[in-house]
Structures are given as structure tokens and as C-alpha cells.
Short mmCIF file of C-alpha atoms in Angstrom, two decimals:
data_model
loop_
_atom_site.label_atom_id
_atom_site.label_comp_id
_atom_site.label_asym_id
_atom_site.label_seq_id
_atom_site.Cartn_x
_atom_site.Cartn_y
_atom_site.Cartn_z
CA UNK O 1 211.30 -11.28 -6.81
CA UNK O 2 208.04 -11.15 -8.81
CA UNK O 3 206.38 -7.75 -8.95
CA UNK O 4 203.10 -7.26 -7.08
CA UNK O 5 200.02 -7.84 -9.20
CA UNK O 6 198.16 -4.57 -9.80
CA UNK O 7 194.60 -4.22 -8.60
CA UNK O 8 191.91 -2.23 -10.40
CA UNK O 9 188.42 -1.21 -9.30
CA UNK O 10 185.83 -0.53 -12.02
CA UNK O 11 182.46 1.11 -11.42
CA UNK O 12 180.01 0.47 -14.23
CA UNK O 13 181.70 -2.88 -14.87
CA UNK O 14 178.53 -4.41 -16.32
CA UNK O 15 178.31 -1.74 -19.03
CA UNK O 16 179.86 -1.59 -22.47
CA UNK O 17 183.10 0.13 -21.45
CA UNK O 18 183.35 -1.66 -18.13
CA UNK O 19 183.22 -5.12 -19.68
CA UNK O 20 185.81 -4.28 -22.34
CA UNK O 21 188.06 -2.65 -19.74
CA UNK O 22 187.79 -5.66 -17.45
CA UNK O 23 188.87 -7.92 -20.31
CA UNK O 24 191.74 -5.60 -21.17
CA UNK O 25 193.04 -5.39 -17.58
CA UNK O 26 192.73 -9.13 -17.01
CA UNK O 27 194.85 -9.68 -20.10
CA UNK O 28 197.42 -7.33 -18.53
CA UNK O 29 197.52 -9.52 -15.42
CA UNK O 30 195.46 -7.30 -13.10
CA UNK O 31 193.26 -8.37 -10.24
CA UNK O 32 189.95 -6.70 -11.16
CA UNK O 33 187.06 -5.79 -8.87
CA UNK O 34 183.80 -4.60 -10.41
CA UNK O 35 181.21 -2.59 -8.49
CA UNK O 36 177.58 -3.64 -9.01
CA UNK O 37 174.42 -2.34 -7.40
CA UNK O 38 172.36 -4.70 -5.29
CA UNK O 39 169.01 -5.29 -6.98
CA UNK O 40 166.51 -8.06 -7.62
CA UNK O 41 168.14 -8.71 -10.99
CA UNK O 42 171.73 -7.82 -11.90
CA UNK O 43 172.54 -7.63 -15.58
CA UNK O 44 175.94 -9.25 -15.97
CA UNK O 45 175.38 -10.51 -19.50
CA UNK O 46 178.33 -8.52 -20.88
CA UNK O 47 180.60 -10.26 -18.35
CA UNK O 48 179.41 -13.80 -18.98
CA UNK O 49 182.10 -14.55 -21.55
CA UNK O 50 184.78 -13.10 -19.30
CA UNK O 51 183.85 -15.46 -16.47
CA UNK O 52 184.32 -18.37 -18.85
CA UNK O 53 187.92 -17.40 -19.62
CA UNK O 54 190.68 -19.52 -18.00
CA UNK O 55 192.28 -16.35 -16.59
CA UNK O 56 189.32 -15.81 -14.25
CA UNK O 57 189.38 -19.28 -12.70
CA UNK O 58 191.66 -18.03 -9.96
CA UNK O 59 189.08 -15.30 -9.26
CA UNK O 60 191.00 -12.42 -10.79
CA UNK O 61 187.61 -10.86 -11.54
CA UNK O 62 185.36 -10.33 -8.55
CA UNK O 63 182.12 -8.38 -8.21
CA UNK O 64 181.45 -6.33 -5.08
CA UNK O 65 178.25 -4.60 -4.05
CA UNK O 66 178.22 -0.82 -3.92
CA UNK O 67 176.36 2.26 -5.11
CA UNK O 68 177.63 5.69 -6.16
CA UNK O 69 174.68 7.16 -4.24
CA UNK O 70 176.02 5.61 -1.02
CA UNK O 71 179.30 7.10 0.22
CA UNK O 72 179.66 4.50 2.98
CA UNK O 73 179.70 1.63 0.48
CA UNK O 74 182.28 3.43 -1.67
CA UNK O 75 184.48 4.09 1.38
CA UNK O 76 184.21 0.45 2.48
CA UNK O 77 185.11 -0.92 -0.95
CA UNK O 78 188.14 1.33 -1.38
CA UNK O 79 189.45 0.56 2.14
CA UNK O 80 188.96 -3.18 1.60
CA UNK O 81 190.18 -3.55 -1.98
CA UNK O 82 192.89 -0.86 -1.78
CA UNK O 83 193.06 -0.60 -5.58
CA UNK O 84 196.06 0.75 -7.45
CA UNK O 85 193.70 2.15 -10.07
CA UNK O 86 190.04 3.20 -9.99
CA UNK O 87 188.06 3.61 -13.21
CA UNK O 88 184.77 5.43 -12.69
CA UNK O 89 182.61 4.43 -15.64
CA UNK O 90 179.27 4.36 -13.83
CA UNK O 91 176.64 6.95 -14.69
CA UNK O 92 173.08 7.53 -15.81
CA UNK O 93 174.51 7.93 -19.28
CA UNK O 94 171.57 8.42 -21.61
CA UNK O 95 171.25 12.04 -22.68
CA UNK O 96 167.53 12.03 -23.53
CA UNK O 97 166.67 10.14 -20.33
CA UNK O 98 168.56 12.76 -18.30
CA UNK O 99 165.86 15.31 -19.19
CA UNK O 100 163.28 12.97 -17.65
CA UNK O 101 165.25 12.08 -14.49
CA UNK O 102 167.55 15.11 -13.97
CA UNK O 103 167.85 14.76 -10.20
CA UNK O 104 168.82 11.08 -10.32
CA UNK O 105 171.24 11.81 -13.17
CA UNK O 106 172.91 14.47 -11.03
CA UNK O 107 173.10 12.23 -7.97
CA UNK O 108 174.91 9.44 -9.81
CA UNK O 109 176.78 11.20 -12.60
CA UNK O 110 177.89 14.32 -10.71
CA UNK O 111 178.06 13.41 -7.02
CA UNK O 112 179.18 9.81 -7.55
CA UNK O 113 182.68 10.80 -8.70
CA UNK O 114 182.88 13.30 -5.84
CA UNK O 115 182.20 10.52 -3.33
CA UNK O 116 184.96 8.37 -4.85
CA UNK O 117 187.49 11.20 -4.88
CA UNK O 118 186.65 12.15 -1.31
CA UNK O 119 187.05 8.51 -0.24
CA UNK O 120 190.51 8.41 -1.86
CA UNK O 121 191.45 11.71 -0.23
CA UNK O 122 190.26 10.69 3.23
CA UNK O 123 191.86 7.24 3.14
CA UNK O 124 195.46 6.10 3.15
CA UNK O 125 194.89 4.38 -0.20
CA UNK O 126 196.85 6.08 -2.98
CA UNK O 127 194.68 5.02 -5.89
CA UNK O 128 195.06 6.53 -9.34
CA UNK O 129 191.67 7.73 -10.54
CA UNK O 130 190.12 7.82 -14.00
CA UNK O 131 186.92 9.80 -14.60
CA UNK O 132 184.85 9.00 -17.67
CA UNK O 133 184.10 12.45 -19.05
CA UNK O 134 182.10 12.99 -22.21
CA UNK O 135 182.10 14.91 -25.48
CA UNK O 136 178.63 16.11 -24.42
CA UNK O 137 180.53 18.63 -22.26
CA UNK O 138 181.10 20.67 -25.41
CA UNK O 139 177.41 20.80 -26.28
CA UNK O 140 176.82 23.79 -28.53
CA UNK O 141 180.34 25.14 -28.60
CA UNK O 142 181.17 26.98 -31.80
CA UNK O 143 184.69 25.52 -31.97
CA UNK O 144 185.15 22.57 -34.34
CA UNK O 145 186.96 20.27 -33.77
CA UNK O 146 186.93 20.18 -29.97
CA UNK O 147 190.09 19.65 -27.94
CA UNK O 148 191.15 19.87 -24.29
CA UNK O 149 191.19 23.68 -24.30
CA UNK O 150 187.80 24.12 -26.04
CA UNK O 151 185.22 25.89 -23.82
CA UNK O 152 182.42 23.68 -22.50
CA UNK O 153 178.76 24.47 -23.26
CA UNK O 154 176.67 21.59 -21.88
CA UNK O 155 173.03 21.47 -23.01
CA UNK O 156 171.52 18.53 -21.08
CA UNK O 157 171.23 17.49 -17.42
CA UNK O 158 173.62 14.63 -18.25
CA UNK O 159 176.23 16.99 -19.69
CA UNK O 160 175.88 19.42 -16.77
CA UNK O 161 176.41 16.52 -14.34
CA UNK O 162 179.48 15.42 -16.30
CA UNK O 163 180.78 18.99 -16.16
CA UNK O 164 180.55 18.94 -12.36
CA UNK O 165 182.42 15.64 -12.29
CA UNK O 166 185.09 16.92 -14.70
CA UNK O 167 185.91 19.98 -12.61
CA UNK O 168 185.70 18.01 -9.36
CA UNK O 169 188.36 15.67 -10.73
CA UNK O 170 190.57 18.64 -11.67
CA UNK O 171 189.94 20.25 -8.29
CA UNK O 172 190.98 17.18 -6.27
CA UNK O 173 194.06 16.79 -8.45
CA UNK O 174 195.14 20.39 -7.94
CA UNK O 175 194.04 20.78 -4.31
CA UNK O 176 195.19 17.47 -2.84
CA UNK O 177 197.74 16.17 -5.33
CA UNK O 178 195.62 13.15 -6.29
CA UNK O 179 196.52 11.28 -9.45
CA UNK O 180 193.22 11.98 -11.18
CA UNK O 181 192.57 12.09 -14.93
CA UNK O 182 189.62 12.97 -17.15
CA UNK O 183 189.14 11.05 -20.37
CA UNK O 184 186.89 13.16 -22.61
CA UNK O 185 185.68 10.32 -24.79
CA UNK O 186 183.68 11.04 -27.89
CA UNK O 187 180.96 8.61 -28.97
CA UNK O 188 182.21 5.04 -28.88
CA UNK O 189 180.11 2.09 -29.90
CA UNK O 190 180.22 -1.71 -30.09
CA UNK O 191 178.01 -4.81 -30.15
CA UNK O 192 177.79 -4.33 -26.36
CA UNK O 193 176.36 -0.81 -26.65
CA UNK O 194 173.10 -0.28 -24.75
CA UNK O 195 170.04 -0.97 -26.85
CA UNK O 196 168.57 2.52 -26.33
CA UNK O 197 171.55 4.30 -27.90
CA UNK O 198 171.02 5.29 -31.52
CA UNK O 199 173.77 3.22 -33.16
CA UNK O 200 172.71 0.01 -31.43
CA UNK O 201 169.06 0.81 -32.01
CA UNK O 202 169.89 1.05 -35.71
CA UNK O 203 171.93 -2.16 -35.94
CA UNK O 204 169.42 -4.20 -33.91
CA UNK O 205 166.60 -3.02 -36.13
CA UNK O 206 168.59 -3.70 -39.29
CA UNK O 207 169.30 -7.22 -38.06
CA UNK O 208 165.64 -7.80 -37.22
CA UNK O 209 164.54 -6.48 -40.64
CA UNK O 210 167.14 -8.70 -42.31
CA UNK O 211 165.77 -11.71 -40.45
CA UNK O 212 162.17 -10.82 -41.28
CA UNK O 213 161.23 -10.03 -37.67
CA UNK O 214 160.24 -6.39 -38.22
CA UNK O 215 159.77 -4.02 -41.11
CA UNK O 216 160.36 -0.43 -39.91
CA UNK O 217 163.01 1.52 -38.00
CA UNK O 218 161.89 4.78 -36.33
CA UNK O 219 164.51 7.47 -35.65
CA UNK O 220 164.64 11.12 -34.62
CA UNK O 221 167.13 13.72 -35.87
CA UNK O 222 169.13 12.21 -38.73
CA UNK O 223 171.34 15.26 -39.21
CA UNK O 224 173.22 15.19 -35.89
CA UNK O 225 176.93 14.69 -36.54
CA UNK O 226 179.01 12.55 -34.21
CA UNK O 227 182.59 11.34 -33.94
CA UNK O 228 182.10 7.57 -33.64
CA UNK O 229 184.81 5.13 -32.57
CA UNK O 230 185.03 1.56 -31.28
CA UNK O 231 184.72 1.14 -27.52
CA UNK O 232 187.31 -1.63 -27.43
CA UNK O 233 189.90 0.81 -28.82
CA UNK O 234 188.92 3.51 -26.34
CA UNK O 235 189.32 1.53 -23.09
CA UNK O 236 193.01 1.12 -23.89
CA UNK O 237 193.33 4.92 -23.76
CA UNK O 238 191.82 4.92 -20.24
CA UNK O 239 194.54 2.56 -19.05
CA UNK O 240 197.27 4.55 -20.82
CA UNK O 241 196.28 7.69 -18.90
CA UNK O 242 196.85 6.01 -15.54
CA UNK O 243 200.30 4.78 -16.60
CA UNK O 244 201.64 8.34 -17.00
CA UNK O 245 204.08 9.82 -14.52
CA UNK O 246 201.81 12.86 -14.09
CA UNK O 247 198.01 13.02 -14.32
CA UNK O 248 196.38 14.95 -17.16
CA UNK O 249 193.16 15.19 -19.19
CA UNK O 250 192.75 13.89 -22.74
CA UNK O 251 190.28 13.97 -25.61
CA UNK O 252 189.83 10.51 -27.14
CA UNK O 253 188.26 10.56 -30.60
CA UNK O 254 188.71 9.56 -34.25
CA UNK O 255 188.64 13.13 -35.58
CA UNK O 256 186.02 12.18 -38.20
CA UNK O 257 182.30 12.94 -38.12
CA UNK O 258 179.32 11.18 -39.63
CA UNK O 259 175.61 11.92 -39.38
CA UNK O 260 173.07 9.54 -37.89
CA UNK O 261 171.77 9.19 -41.45
CA UNK O 262 175.22 8.04 -42.63
CA UNK O 263 175.45 5.45 -39.88
CA UNK O 264 171.99 4.14 -40.74
CA UNK O 265 172.86 4.04 -44.45
CA UNK O 266 176.03 2.07 -43.73
CA UNK O 267 174.22 -0.35 -41.44
CA UNK O 268 171.50 -1.06 -44.02
CA UNK O 269 174.15 -1.42 -46.72
CA UNK O 270 176.05 -3.98 -44.62
CA UNK O 271 172.86 -6.05 -44.45
CA UNK O 272 172.10 -5.65 -48.16
CA UNK O 273 168.92 -3.66 -47.47
CA UNK O 274 167.42 -0.46 -48.92
CA UNK O 275 167.12 2.07 -46.08
CA UNK O 276 164.43 4.11 -47.86
CA UNK O 277 162.03 1.18 -47.65
CA UNK O 278 162.36 0.76 -43.90
CA UNK O 279 163.25 4.08 -42.19
CA UNK O 280 160.69 6.55 -40.80
CA UNK O 281 161.09 9.71 -38.67
CA UNK O 282 159.36 9.93 -35.28
CA UNK O 283 159.45 13.31 -33.50
CA UNK O 284 159.26 11.59 -30.12
CA UNK O 285 162.96 10.78 -30.48
CA UNK O 286 164.09 14.40 -30.82
CA UNK O 287 165.84 15.91 -27.80
CA UNK O 288 164.51 19.15 -26.18
CA UNK O 289 167.82 20.76 -27.19
CA UNK O 290 169.94 19.18 -29.90
CA UNK O 291 173.74 19.04 -30.13
CA UNK O 292 174.41 19.40 -33.82
CA UNK O 293 178.07 18.43 -34.23
CA UNK O 294 180.72 16.82 -32.06
CA UNK O 295 184.17 16.22 -33.54
CA UNK O 296 187.22 15.51 -31.41
CA UNK O 297 190.85 16.47 -31.84
CA UNK O 298 192.85 13.69 -30.17
CA UNK O 299 196.26 14.99 -31.23
CA UNK O 300 197.35 15.35 -27.58
CA UNK O 301 196.50 11.70 -26.91
CA UNK O 302 198.44 10.66 -30.00
CA UNK O 303 201.45 12.72 -28.93
CA UNK O 304 201.53 11.99 -25.18
CA UNK O 305 199.92 8.56 -24.88
CA UNK O 306 200.80 7.14 -28.27
CA UNK O 307 197.13 6.24 -28.72
CA UNK O 308 195.18 6.21 -31.96
CA UNK O 309 191.96 4.52 -33.09
CA UNK O 310 192.30 1.19 -34.86
CA UNK O 311 188.78 0.66 -36.20
CA UNK O 312 187.21 2.67 -39.05
CA UNK O 313 183.62 3.93 -39.22
CA UNK O 314 182.65 1.34 -41.83
CA UNK O 315 184.35 -1.47 -39.91
CA UNK O 316 182.47 -0.45 -36.78
CA UNK O 317 179.09 -0.48 -38.52
CA UNK O 318 179.84 -3.87 -40.08
CA UNK O 319 180.99 -5.27 -36.73
CA UNK O 320 177.79 -4.19 -35.01
CA UNK O 321 175.40 -5.30 -37.74
CA UNK O 322 177.04 -8.72 -38.04
CA UNK O 323 176.96 -9.18 -34.26
CA UNK O 324 173.24 -8.34 -34.03
CA UNK O 325 172.39 -10.66 -36.91
CA UNK O 326 174.40 -13.44 -35.26
CA UNK O 327 172.69 -12.73 -31.92
CA UNK O 328 169.33 -13.39 -33.54
CA UNK O 329 170.80 -16.68 -34.74
CA UNK O 330 171.77 -17.52 -31.17
CA UNK O 331 175.46 -16.65 -31.39
CA UNK O 332 177.22 -14.60 -28.70
CA UNK O 333 178.38 -11.07 -29.52
CA UNK O 334 182.12 -10.21 -29.42
#
């Protein structure tokens, strides 16, 4: 007898991670449901290529309307879909923006996961749950590198909201026996990264400069150090966590750090451009409180999950620059 096809529910499916995860799960044979908010215009551009794949012709990828601010919609979706696995990737995820809309950030990023976990707990649906935690939890910790046991010191409304969600996930796991995991993912980028995030801002500008469409790139703090990986590598780790026999929390990172300046230098180099001729500093892009260095220790993930990053820093920069140049030529990004 053929085994039952697994069903996954992804919030934030239209985002960078959500689109890569949907592709990954479809390739594994899953039935995938993606939660989207009802609005006058829904941005599904990252999913367009997925819909064109033969594997989706039998509707193994379906979009359902819901909102993490609306518990009733979350309850309805979970009762209807009855997913084997739930991946909560939805959030107001921009750190600088969280200082401008702290209440909204808290509603979605902190209380959203609580609503999902409560819906699982109150229903008869035994879904495994993945919470997208963030390296921003560590904030200004003095411990480098950061691992699962490193104390958290969040320094933004976004990070504080993620801290609430992290401990809520742990609490529901320990209190009710839910299979609930936190993936503490360090910065992960791709050609599908949002255009307001610094790496994509850099590669889009480099592409535009290369094509003669603009002349200057404005950035803020060039000295911030980040542990940058490739999003497509990282979504595999999410899935691996939910295949364990017991739930646990994991840091996912490359273990290497590079400054914003280094990423910009590499991006300009990939395009054959001189960064000094095109880069200027604009204080408007500095955060009210800066996180100086984030570097992850993913040794637990290597040991328990068998996961490790596949894409190097230079390969990532090249991938993103090439994709943005091709996009300006009318070619679709990978």
C-alpha cells in the first residue's frame, strides 16, 4: 500500500524562504498549502515559476487566505488542511522598520506564532511546528560565536518579538508535549531576498550601475559583521528539524562572518566595478541601536541533523549579482 502523502502548511509562502521551502517540499512529494493575506494586490512573484512546474499541475501547491493577526482564520485553516507539518515563516521581518512600527511588528511576529501554537493545542490536529527564529535574538551578546546556549540580548522591536515567539514555542513544547522546534537562522540571502535588505539592496544597485541605469549606492553602517548563507541551503535545515524523533532547537549558520563592506566589495568585484567610485554613506540608514557582530556555531545542526551549508560567501554574492543583472535584461531569477 502506498504511504499517505504528507501535507505541509507554510505561512510567509510568498517570501524568500517560503518560496524556496515550497519548492523543496514539492520535490519531496508533499501537498503544500501556503497562507496569504487577502489584499488588493498579492505579491506572488516568487511563486510564479513554481506554478509553472509540472509537479503543481495536480494542485499540490494551493494558496489559502489567512492572517496571523486573525486567530479564527488560523484555526479554520489548520482544522481544514490538517497539516502534518506547519512552517511559520511569516513576520514583519525588517529590523529597521520594526522601530517605526513596533506594535504591528509585535502583533505579527510575536503573537502570530502564539495563535498557531494555540490552534494546534486546541485542535485534534497533531501538526509538527517549525518557528523561524532569528540570530537577532542574540543582539549585543558578548559571546562569539553564538550557539543554542548563548544568552539572548535583543536590541530591536523585531528581535524582542522573535524572543517572545521563541520562548512561546519552547513553552508549548514543554507544557503540552507539542512537536515544536525553533530554527535560529543567521542571515540568509538569495536573488529572492527582499529589496530593502542590505545584501539585495547592494546587488540590485551594482546591477543597475553595471547597466548604466544609476551611478551611486547609498549605505549605512559598513562595519556590521554578519554570518551570511544561502537561503536555499537553509530551508533544507527547517525540514530536517521536523523529521527528528524528538523536537529541539538549532542554530543554522555558516560560522563565518563578513562585514557589509566586504559584501559590497565582493558584489562590485563580481560586476567588474570599482566600489570607491560608486559607494556613499548615508546616516539615514543607521539603526537606532546597532548589532555589531553575529556569528553562528551550527555544530549541533551538523552533528544531529547532518546539515551543513553548501554555498560559499563569494558564490552567494556572485549568484545574487548575476541574477540582478539578468533581471534587468528580462531574465527570471533562480
